[in-house]
């Protein structure tokens, strides 16, 4: 039996978790499954779990279980009560924990959770119908919630990103080299950590090198199979967020690191003949995106600049734009649906404003 891929794992988790939700959420997930990945839908369910849990704990819903919350309760939810939900998210209580914990959410996280909620309510009001061909919801209270996050202009956003990425070609290669060899030179590494590193050095270097040389999302890397890579053309076939398949180029440096990993993939990880997942863990199992995220964080923390996988993607995009000055090319390679998403990279490292102000003083 082949080992499950990342997509298979997400799909299993999705259809396990959906059992905890009302029938109308199940219908929503089934409807969206044609256009959204299991990973995205699973993220929606985690957001809905917070909202439905809040309905029970804070909004007066008489149900004990999320699954039992009736549709009419959403229909009749008082606007003043609904307006308090974003405030609840600012410091979100971990109601599912035996120990009382709180989690502070950023404005971006709150906006994302509200967007997921709006998607559900929009479906119930505008797409789903009952047996009489009437909308499941006629009143959509979520559209009336007032939540306005602080607006950040594109230059400010670019400045924030710049401080969180590898900001030069030299620093990109320095980090790659650290993962490929210099990590083993760290003082204080015990035998267990050194053994773990030596066992996975080629794989980890290949993953980081691929993201830095292609800008792939972590989920796209985790779902790669052996057949997705065209070695001669240096391209990988990935499934983007919208389920659109796209052939994405990767760098020569990435190819060399991927080939080095392939030289040890079979002997080191011993996958079954039917296993097609490209990146593996001990025992021949497909490496998950969570494991990849933790791996990148482990190396980057040791390197001295805490980086997420997404920051590596930002790094690639920034370097690609600096090299080409072509936003359309960067948009296509990254798989952005909207040009405005890509526009931020045109402002990273832009010191035009500073030079203009300095010029006022006669300083060039």
mmCIF file of C-alpha atoms in Angstrom:
data_model
loop_
_atom_site.group_PDB
_atom_site.id
_atom_site.type_symbol
_atom_site.label_atom_id
_atom_site.label_comp_id
_atom_site.label_asym_id
_atom_site.label_seq_id
_atom_site.Cartn_x
_atom_site.Cartn_y
_atom_site.Cartn_z
ATOM 1 C CA UNK A 1 0.000 0.000 0.000
ATOM 2 C CA UNK A 2 1.490 3.389 -0.969
ATOM 3 C CA UNK A 3 2.295 5.862 1.787
ATOM 4 C CA UNK A 4 -0.166 8.751 1.917
ATOM 5 C CA UNK A 5 0.782 12.009 0.251
ATOM 6 C CA UNK A 6 0.340 15.390 1.937
ATOM 7 C CA UNK A 7 -2.891 15.888 0.001
ATOM 8 C CA UNK A 8 -4.187 12.493 1.146
ATOM 9 C CA UNK A 9 -3.321 13.347 4.752
ATOM 10 C CA UNK A 10 -5.143 16.690 4.541
ATOM 11 C CA UNK A 11 -8.149 15.015 2.945
ATOM 12 C CA UNK A 12 -8.384 12.408 5.716
ATOM 13 C CA UNK A 13 -8.114 15.122 8.392
ATOM 14 C CA UNK A 14 -10.746 17.194 6.602
ATOM 15 C CA UNK A 15 -13.327 14.439 6.464
ATOM 16 C CA UNK A 16 -12.639 13.433 10.045
ATOM 17 C CA UNK A 17 -13.098 16.970 11.306
ATOM 18 C CA UNK A 18 -16.198 17.679 9.219
ATOM 19 C CA UNK A 19 -18.091 15.184 11.381
ATOM 20 C CA UNK A 20 -18.062 17.759 14.189
ATOM 21 C CA UNK A 21 -19.994 20.345 12.151
ATOM 22 C CA UNK A 22 -23.655 20.975 11.218
ATOM 23 C CA UNK A 23 -25.032 19.602 7.952
ATOM 24 C CA UNK A 24 -24.947 22.991 6.223
ATOM 25 C CA UNK A 25 -21.197 23.301 6.805
ATOM 26 C CA UNK A 26 -20.772 19.797 5.368
ATOM 27 C CA UNK A 27 -22.667 20.919 2.262
ATOM 28 C CA UNK A 28 -20.465 24.007 2.007
ATOM 29 C CA UNK A 29 -17.282 21.925 2.144
ATOM 30 C CA UNK A 30 -18.612 19.467 -0.450
ATOM 31 C CA UNK A 31 -19.531 22.383 -2.715
ATOM 32 C CA UNK A 32 -16.127 24.064 -2.399
ATOM 33 C CA UNK A 33 -14.130 20.833 -2.743
ATOM 34 C CA UNK A 34 -14.178 21.234 -6.524
ATOM 35 C CA UNK A 35 -12.242 24.506 -6.361
ATOM 36 C CA UNK A 36 -10.350 24.543 -3.072
ATOM 37 C CA UNK A 37 -7.672 22.183 -1.773
ATOM 38 C CA UNK A 38 -8.242 19.956 1.284
ATOM 39 C CA UNK A 39 -5.602 22.036 3.088
ATOM 40 C CA UNK A 40 -7.538 25.281 2.492
ATOM 41 C CA UNK A 41 -10.856 23.742 3.520
ATOM 42 C CA UNK A 42 -9.290 22.264 6.637
ATOM 43 C CA UNK A 43 -8.119 25.760 7.537
ATOM 44 C CA UNK A 44 -11.688 26.998 7.073
ATOM 45 C CA UNK A 45 -12.955 24.366 9.501
ATOM 46 C CA UNK A 46 -10.503 25.476 12.186
ATOM 47 C CA UNK A 47 -11.781 29.032 11.732
ATOM 48 C CA UNK A 48 -15.420 27.890 11.844
ATOM 49 C CA UNK A 49 -14.691 25.890 14.979
ATOM 50 C CA UNK A 50 -13.730 29.122 16.716
ATOM 51 C CA UNK A 51 -16.867 30.918 15.504
ATOM 52 C CA UNK A 52 -19.310 28.134 16.380
ATOM 53 C CA UNK A 53 -17.599 27.628 19.734
ATOM 54 C CA UNK A 54 -18.064 31.352 20.367
ATOM 55 C CA UNK A 55 -21.772 31.050 19.491
ATOM 56 C CA UNK A 56 -22.129 28.506 22.298
ATOM 57 C CA UNK A 57 -19.898 30.165 24.902
ATOM 58 C CA UNK A 58 -20.580 33.850 24.254
ATOM 59 C CA UNK A 59 -23.601 34.363 21.976
ATOM 60 C CA UNK A 60 -26.271 32.449 23.854
ATOM 61 C CA UNK A 61 -26.652 29.405 21.622
ATOM 62 C CA UNK A 62 -28.366 26.726 23.779
ATOM 63 C CA UNK A 63 -26.543 23.814 22.127
ATOM 64 C CA UNK A 64 -23.758 21.854 23.789
ATOM 65 C CA UNK A 65 -22.140 20.655 20.568
ATOM 66 C CA UNK A 66 -21.165 22.603 17.477
ATOM 67 C CA UNK A 67 -22.793 19.966 15.302
ATOM 68 C CA UNK A 68 -26.211 20.728 16.803
ATOM 69 C CA UNK A 69 -26.256 24.485 16.096
ATOM 70 C CA UNK A 70 -29.363 25.050 13.951
ATOM 71 C CA UNK A 71 -29.409 27.204 10.850
ATOM 72 C CA UNK A 72 -32.083 29.478 12.290
ATOM 73 C CA UNK A 73 -29.669 30.555 15.046
ATOM 74 C CA UNK A 74 -27.365 32.007 12.363
ATOM 75 C CA UNK A 75 -30.373 33.631 10.690
ATOM 76 C CA UNK A 76 -31.457 35.363 13.904
ATOM 77 C CA UNK A 77 -28.076 36.214 15.408
ATOM 78 C CA UNK A 78 -28.311 39.699 16.910
ATOM 79 C CA UNK A 79 -26.129 42.247 15.125
ATOM 80 C CA UNK A 80 -24.795 43.778 18.335
ATOM 81 C CA UNK A 81 -23.687 40.357 19.499
ATOM 82 C CA UNK A 82 -22.188 39.547 16.093
ATOM 83 C CA UNK A 83 -20.202 42.796 16.193
ATOM 84 C CA UNK A 84 -18.369 41.530 19.271
ATOM 85 C CA UNK A 85 -16.897 38.493 17.490
ATOM 86 C CA UNK A 86 -13.857 40.300 15.982
ATOM 87 C CA UNK A 87 -13.152 41.736 19.441
ATOM 88 C CA UNK A 88 -13.239 38.200 20.815
ATOM 89 C CA UNK A 89 -10.678 37.184 18.182
ATOM 90 C CA UNK A 90 -8.221 39.859 19.303
ATOM 91 C CA UNK A 91 -7.485 37.741 22.360
ATOM 92 C CA UNK A 92 -8.954 34.381 21.477
ATOM 93 C CA UNK A 93 -9.616 32.036 24.385
ATOM 94 C CA UNK A 94 -8.557 28.455 23.802
ATOM 95 C CA UNK A 95 -11.870 26.964 24.849
ATOM 96 C CA UNK A 96 -10.916 23.454 23.778
ATOM 97 C CA UNK A 97 -8.043 23.277 26.262
ATOM 98 C CA UNK A 98 -8.249 21.874 29.784
ATOM 99 C CA UNK A 99 -5.910 24.649 30.839
ATOM 100 C CA UNK A 100 -7.161 28.210 30.361
ATOM 101 C CA UNK A 101 -5.043 29.773 27.605
ATOM 102 C CA UNK A 102 -5.301 32.846 25.451
ATOM 103 C CA UNK A 103 -4.000 33.487 21.963
ATOM 104 C CA UNK A 104 -3.524 36.980 20.580
ATOM 105 C CA UNK A 105 -4.398 37.163 16.882
ATOM 106 C CA UNK A 106 -2.909 39.698 14.500
ATOM 107 C CA UNK A 107 -5.118 41.902 12.349
ATOM 108 C CA UNK A 108 -4.147 39.859 9.301
ATOM 109 C CA UNK A 109 -5.228 36.648 11.057
ATOM 110 C CA UNK A 110 -8.537 38.187 12.126
ATOM 111 C CA UNK A 111 -9.168 39.422 8.576
ATOM 112 C CA UNK A 112 -8.495 35.932 7.236
ATOM 113 C CA UNK A 113 -10.872 34.337 9.736
ATOM 114 C CA UNK A 114 -13.579 36.868 8.906
ATOM 115 C CA UNK A 115 -13.076 36.241 5.177
ATOM 116 C CA UNK A 116 -13.536 32.484 5.743
ATOM 117 C CA UNK A 117 -16.733 33.186 7.678
ATOM 118 C CA UNK A 118 -18.054 35.496 4.965
ATOM 119 C CA UNK A 119 -17.453 32.755 2.410
ATOM 120 C CA UNK A 120 -19.659 30.336 4.385
ATOM 121 C CA UNK A 121 -22.470 32.829 4.943
ATOM 122 C CA UNK A 122 -22.356 33.978 1.315
ATOM 123 C CA UNK A 123 -22.776 30.376 0.199
ATOM 124 C CA UNK A 124 -25.740 29.859 2.534
ATOM 125 C CA UNK A 125 -27.418 33.056 1.324
ATOM 126 C CA UNK A 126 -26.592 33.146 -2.377
ATOM 127 C CA UNK A 127 -25.878 29.599 -3.578
ATOM 128 C CA UNK A 128 -27.420 26.936 -1.324
ATOM 129 C CA UNK A 129 -31.158 26.220 -1.552
ATOM 130 C CA UNK A 130 -33.695 24.268 0.476
ATOM 131 C CA UNK A 131 -36.286 21.847 -0.905
ATOM 132 C CA UNK A 132 -38.464 24.763 -1.999
ATOM 133 C CA UNK A 133 -35.636 26.393 -3.938
ATOM 134 C CA UNK A 134 -35.329 29.120 -1.330
ATOM 135 C CA UNK A 135 -31.995 30.374 0.064
ATOM 136 C CA UNK A 136 -30.860 28.625 3.242
ATOM 137 C CA UNK A 137 -30.240 32.086 4.719
ATOM 138 C CA UNK A 138 -32.245 35.195 3.886
ATOM 139 C CA UNK A 139 -30.466 37.384 6.427
ATOM 140 C CA UNK A 140 -26.669 37.538 6.427
ATOM 141 C CA UNK A 141 -25.515 39.152 9.666
ATOM 142 C CA UNK A 142 -21.816 38.636 8.868
ATOM 143 C CA UNK A 143 -21.971 41.273 6.118
ATOM 144 C CA UNK A 144 -23.094 43.753 8.803
ATOM 145 C CA UNK A 145 -20.177 43.158 11.165
ATOM 146 C CA UNK A 146 -17.959 46.195 11.405
ATOM 147 C CA UNK A 147 -14.316 45.237 11.404
ATOM 148 C CA UNK A 148 -11.813 47.526 9.771
ATOM 149 C CA UNK A 149 -8.193 46.488 10.175
ATOM 150 C CA UNK A 150 -5.473 49.107 10.127
ATOM 151 C CA UNK A 151 -4.641 49.899 6.528
ATOM 152 C CA UNK A 152 -0.996 49.532 5.557
ATOM 153 C CA UNK A 153 0.256 51.099 2.356
ATOM 154 C CA UNK A 154 2.303 49.034 -0.042
ATOM 155 C CA UNK A 155 5.638 50.708 0.819
ATOM 156 C CA UNK A 156 5.138 50.038 4.543
ATOM 157 C CA UNK A 157 4.218 46.432 3.821
ATOM 158 C CA UNK A 158 7.344 46.093 1.680
ATOM 159 C CA UNK A 159 9.504 47.546 4.472
ATOM 160 C CA UNK A 160 8.041 45.035 6.949
ATOM 161 C CA UNK A 161 8.723 42.130 4.588
ATOM 162 C CA UNK A 162 12.272 43.313 3.870
ATOM 163 C CA UNK A 163 13.276 42.949 7.516
ATOM 164 C CA UNK A 164 11.983 39.371 7.599
ATOM 165 C CA UNK A 165 13.633 37.896 4.510
ATOM 166 C CA UNK A 166 17.090 37.108 3.197
ATOM 167 C CA UNK A 167 17.735 40.435 1.513
ATOM 168 C CA UNK A 168 20.556 39.703 -0.915
ATOM 169 C CA UNK A 169 21.857 37.022 -3.248
ATOM 170 C CA UNK A 170 24.810 36.565 -0.887
ATOM 171 C CA UNK A 171 22.604 35.972 2.154
ATOM 172 C CA UNK A 172 20.505 33.460 0.180
ATOM 173 C CA UNK A 173 23.607 31.437 -0.658
ATOM 174 C CA UNK A 174 24.925 31.816 2.898
ATOM 175 C CA UNK A 175 21.758 30.287 4.353
ATOM 176 C CA UNK A 176 21.717 27.485 1.772
ATOM 177 C CA UNK A 177 25.361 26.692 2.579
ATOM 178 C CA UNK A 178 24.563 26.720 6.302
ATOM 179 C CA UNK A 179 21.917 24.029 5.766
ATOM 180 C CA UNK A 180 24.102 22.067 3.357
ATOM 181 C CA UNK A 181 27.221 21.923 5.535
ATOM 182 C CA UNK A 182 27.805 24.608 8.163
ATOM 183 C CA UNK A 183 25.057 23.459 10.547
ATOM 184 C CA UNK A 184 27.271 20.548 11.570
ATOM 185 C CA UNK A 185 29.939 23.007 12.768
ATOM 186 C CA UNK A 186 27.686 24.553 15.427
ATOM 187 C CA UNK A 187 29.142 24.234 18.918
ATOM 188 C CA UNK A 188 27.219 22.134 21.395
ATOM 189 C CA UNK A 189 25.545 19.745 18.941
ATOM 190 C CA UNK A 190 25.109 16.377 20.622
ATOM 191 C CA UNK A 191 25.495 13.078 18.793
ATOM 192 C CA UNK A 192 21.740 12.637 18.358
ATOM 193 C CA UNK A 193 21.295 16.028 16.663
ATOM 194 C CA UNK A 194 24.369 15.523 14.527
ATOM 195 C CA UNK A 195 23.129 12.086 13.457
ATOM 196 C CA UNK A 196 19.693 13.540 12.595
ATOM 197 C CA UNK A 197 21.378 16.252 10.544
ATOM 198 C CA UNK A 198 23.627 13.876 8.620
ATOM 199 C CA UNK A 199 20.657 11.592 7.892
ATOM 200 C CA UNK A 200 18.603 14.426 6.389
ATOM 201 C CA UNK A 201 21.146 16.956 5.162
ATOM 202 C CA UNK A 202 20.635 16.340 1.445
ATOM 203 C CA UNK A 203 16.842 16.288 1.735
ATOM 204 C CA UNK A 204 16.630 19.445 3.828
ATOM 205 C CA UNK A 205 19.055 21.308 1.577
ATOM 206 C CA UNK A 206 17.012 20.257 -1.468
ATOM 207 C CA UNK A 207 13.740 21.521 0.058
ATOM 208 C CA UNK A 208 15.152 24.892 1.068
ATOM 209 C CA UNK A 209 17.065 25.257 -2.182
ATOM 210 C CA UNK A 210 13.941 24.445 -4.207
ATOM 211 C CA UNK A 211 11.838 27.102 -2.442
ATOM 212 C CA UNK A 212 14.625 29.675 -2.760
ATOM 213 C CA UNK A 213 14.997 28.761 -6.427
ATOM 214 C CA UNK A 214 11.340 28.561 -7.467
ATOM 215 C CA UNK A 215 9.149 30.336 -4.910
ATOM 216 C CA UNK A 216 6.905 27.319 -4.389
ATOM 217 C CA UNK A 217 4.454 27.283 -1.470
ATOM 218 C CA UNK A 218 5.101 24.701 1.236
ATOM 219 C CA UNK A 219 1.996 22.715 0.299
ATOM 220 C CA UNK A 220 3.179 22.591 -3.308
ATOM 221 C CA UNK A 221 6.547 21.215 -2.186
ATOM 222 C CA UNK A 222 4.950 18.686 0.178
ATOM 223 C CA UNK A 223 2.696 17.281 -2.564
ATOM 224 C CA UNK A 224 5.430 16.863 -5.180
ATOM 225 C CA UNK A 225 5.762 13.397 -6.690
ATOM 226 C CA UNK A 226 8.592 11.826 -8.643
ATOM 227 C CA UNK A 227 6.662 12.304 -11.869
ATOM 228 C CA UNK A 228 6.147 16.022 -11.307
ATOM 229 C CA UNK A 229 9.753 16.933 -12.023
ATOM 230 C CA UNK A 230 11.033 17.547 -15.548
ATOM 231 C CA UNK A 231 14.779 17.381 -15.009
ATOM 232 C CA UNK A 232 15.808 18.385 -18.538
ATOM 233 C CA UNK A 233 13.656 21.519 -18.588
ATOM 234 C CA UNK A 234 14.120 22.256 -14.868
ATOM 235 C CA UNK A 235 10.407 22.567 -14.210
ATOM 236 C CA UNK A 236 7.992 21.129 -11.651
ATOM 237 C CA UNK A 237 4.290 20.518 -12.158
ATOM 238 C CA UNK A 238 2.308 21.816 -9.176
ATOM 239 C CA UNK A 239 -1.325 22.307 -8.274
ATOM 240 C CA UNK A 240 -1.926 25.906 -7.285
ATOM 241 C CA UNK A 241 -4.446 27.186 -4.721
ATOM 242 C CA UNK A 242 -7.198 27.419 -7.312
ATOM 243 C CA UNK A 243 -6.528 23.782 -8.280
ATOM 244 C CA UNK A 244 -4.969 25.067 -11.494
ATOM 245 C CA UNK A 245 -1.978 22.995 -12.578
ATOM 246 C CA UNK A 246 1.105 24.976 -13.484
ATOM 247 C CA UNK A 247 4.593 24.160 -14.702
ATOM 248 C CA UNK A 248 7.049 26.193 -12.624
ATOM 249 C CA UNK A 249 10.771 26.661 -13.379
ATOM 250 C CA UNK A 250 13.505 26.148 -10.794
ATOM 251 C CA UNK A 251 17.120 27.275 -10.671
ATOM 252 C CA UNK A 252 20.267 25.402 -11.654
ATOM 253 C CA UNK A 253 21.405 25.492 -8.009
ATOM 254 C CA UNK A 254 18.097 23.880 -7.019
ATOM 255 C CA UNK A 255 18.566 21.159 -9.616
ATOM 256 C CA UNK A 256 22.005 20.271 -8.277
ATOM 257 C CA UNK A 257 20.665 20.018 -4.723
ATOM 258 C CA UNK A 258 17.634 17.996 -5.837
ATOM 259 C CA UNK A 259 19.908 15.575 -7.700
ATOM 260 C CA UNK A 260 22.094 15.139 -4.623
ATOM 261 C CA UNK A 261 18.982 14.258 -2.617
ATOM 262 C CA UNK A 262 17.808 11.830 -5.310
ATOM 263 C CA UNK A 263 21.141 10.012 -5.050
ATOM 264 C CA UNK A 264 20.306 9.037 -1.456
ATOM 265 C CA UNK A 265 16.490 8.970 -1.518
ATOM 266 C CA UNK A 266 16.178 5.239 -2.166
ATOM 267 C CA UNK A 267 18.999 3.944 0.041
ATOM 268 C CA UNK A 268 18.512 6.426 2.897
ATOM 269 C CA UNK A 269 14.714 6.423 3.240
ATOM 270 C CA UNK A 270 13.913 3.009 1.724
ATOM 271 C CA UNK A 271 10.499 3.819 0.213
ATOM 272 C CA UNK A 272 8.263 1.075 -1.154
ATOM 273 C CA UNK A 273 8.231 0.559 -4.921
ATOM 274 C CA UNK A 274 4.799 2.178 -5.115
ATOM 275 C CA UNK A 275 5.747 5.304 -3.120
ATOM 276 C CA UNK A 276 5.842 8.335 -5.434
ATOM 277 C CA UNK A 277 6.114 11.180 -2.906
ATOM 278 C CA UNK A 278 9.321 13.059 -3.687
ATOM 279 C CA UNK A 279 10.363 14.176 -0.195
ATOM 280 C CA UNK A 280 10.384 11.430 2.431
ATOM 281 C CA UNK A 281 10.925 10.890 6.126
ATOM 282 C CA UNK A 282 12.409 7.915 7.941
ATOM 283 C CA UNK A 283 10.639 4.708 6.957
ATOM 284 C CA UNK A 284 9.769 5.961 3.489
ATOM 285 C CA UNK A 285 6.798 8.078 4.525
ATOM 286 C CA UNK A 286 5.869 11.274 2.688
ATOM 287 C CA UNK A 287 7.170 14.343 4.480
ATOM 288 C CA UNK A 288 4.303 16.603 5.579
ATOM 289 C CA UNK A 289 4.141 20.368 5.164
ATOM 290 C CA UNK A 290 4.145 20.770 8.963
ATOM 291 C CA UNK A 291 7.402 18.834 9.163
ATOM 292 C CA UNK A 292 8.857 21.063 6.442
ATOM 293 C CA UNK A 293 7.787 24.218 8.274
ATOM 294 C CA UNK A 294 9.367 23.021 11.508
ATOM 295 C CA UNK A 295 12.526 22.008 9.666
ATOM 296 C CA UNK A 296 12.957 25.458 8.092
ATOM 297 C CA UNK A 297 12.332 27.126 11.443
ATOM 298 C CA UNK A 298 14.897 24.881 13.143
ATOM 299 C CA UNK A 299 17.662 25.709 10.663
ATOM 300 C CA UNK A 300 16.865 29.409 10.395
ATOM 301 C CA UNK A 301 16.775 29.856 14.166
ATOM 302 C CA UNK A 302 20.185 28.192 14.422
ATOM 303 C CA UNK A 303 21.380 30.411 11.547
ATOM 304 C CA UNK A 304 20.377 33.502 13.485
ATOM 305 C CA UNK A 305 17.497 34.810 11.347
ATOM 306 C CA UNK A 306 14.136 33.265 12.156
ATOM 307 C CA UNK A 307 12.497 32.443 8.813
ATOM 308 C CA UNK A 308 9.224 30.791 7.828
ATOM 309 C CA UNK A 309 8.752 28.898 4.582
ATOM 310 C CA UNK A 310 6.681 31.805 3.303
ATOM 311 C CA UNK A 311 9.545 34.196 4.005
ATOM 312 C CA UNK A 312 11.723 32.030 1.745
ATOM 313 C CA UNK A 313 9.060 32.449 -0.942
ATOM 314 C CA UNK A 314 9.147 36.229 -0.361
ATOM 315 C CA UNK A 315 12.945 36.074 -0.668
ATOM 316 C CA UNK A 316 12.738 34.337 -4.042
ATOM 317 C CA UNK A 317 10.136 36.800 -5.347
ATOM 318 C CA UNK A 318 12.208 39.787 -4.235
ATOM 319 C CA UNK A 319 15.373 38.483 -5.901
ATOM 320 C CA UNK A 320 13.479 37.588 -9.091
ATOM 321 C CA UNK A 321 12.004 41.070 -9.365
ATOM 322 C CA UNK A 322 15.379 42.718 -8.685
ATOM 323 C CA UNK A 323 16.833 40.641 -11.526
ATOM 324 C CA UNK A 324 14.039 41.111 -14.090
ATOM 325 C CA UNK A 325 12.034 44.228 -13.094
ATOM 326 C CA UNK A 326 9.113 42.342 -14.640
ATOM 327 C CA UNK A 327 6.073 42.136 -12.328
ATOM 328 C CA UNK A 328 4.075 40.040 -14.803
ATOM 329 C CA UNK A 329 6.823 37.422 -14.937
ATOM 330 C CA UNK A 330 7.035 37.334 -11.129
ATOM 331 C CA UNK A 331 3.238 37.051 -10.893
ATOM 332 C CA UNK A 332 3.185 34.110 -13.310
ATOM 333 C CA UNK A 333 5.994 32.219 -11.578
ATOM 334 C CA UNK A 334 4.481 32.688 -8.112
ATOM 335 C CA UNK A 335 0.982 31.784 -9.302
ATOM 336 C CA UNK A 336 -0.620 34.983 -8.003
ATOM 337 C CA UNK A 337 -4.178 35.502 -9.227
ATOM 338 C CA UNK A 338 -4.006 39.295 -8.876
ATOM 339 C CA UNK A 339 -1.228 41.713 -9.930
ATOM 340 C CA UNK A 340 -1.706 43.709 -6.708
ATOM 341 C CA UNK A 341 -0.430 40.721 -4.721
ATOM 342 C CA UNK A 342 2.832 40.839 -6.645
ATOM 343 C CA UNK A 343 3.182 44.632 -6.579
ATOM 344 C CA UNK A 344 4.683 44.635 -3.073
ATOM 345 C CA UNK A 345 7.961 43.218 -4.433
ATOM 346 C CA UNK A 346 8.466 46.337 -6.578
ATOM 347 C CA UNK A 347 8.765 48.352 -3.356
ATOM 348 C CA UNK A 348 11.158 46.155 -1.372
ATOM 349 C CA UNK A 349 14.506 47.910 -1.134
ATOM 350 C CA UNK A 350 13.043 50.996 -2.811
ATOM 351 C CA UNK A 351 14.823 54.058 -1.389
ATOM 352 C CA UNK A 352 13.381 56.582 -3.834
ATOM 353 C CA UNK A 353 11.518 58.427 -1.054
ATOM 354 C CA UNK A 354 14.658 58.676 1.084
ATOM 355 C CA UNK A 355 16.728 59.954 -1.843
ATOM 356 C CA UNK A 356 14.101 62.569 -2.684
ATOM 357 C CA UNK A 357 14.069 63.871 0.898
ATOM 358 C CA UNK A 358 17.875 63.827 1.085
ATOM 359 C CA UNK A 359 17.923 65.826 -2.138
ATOM 360 C CA UNK A 360 15.999 68.602 -0.424
ATOM 361 C CA UNK A 361 19.017 69.080 1.839
ATOM 362 C CA UNK A 362 21.397 68.963 -1.097
ATOM 363 C CA UNK A 363 22.663 65.550 0.026
ATOM 364 C CA UNK A 364 22.970 62.949 -2.731
#
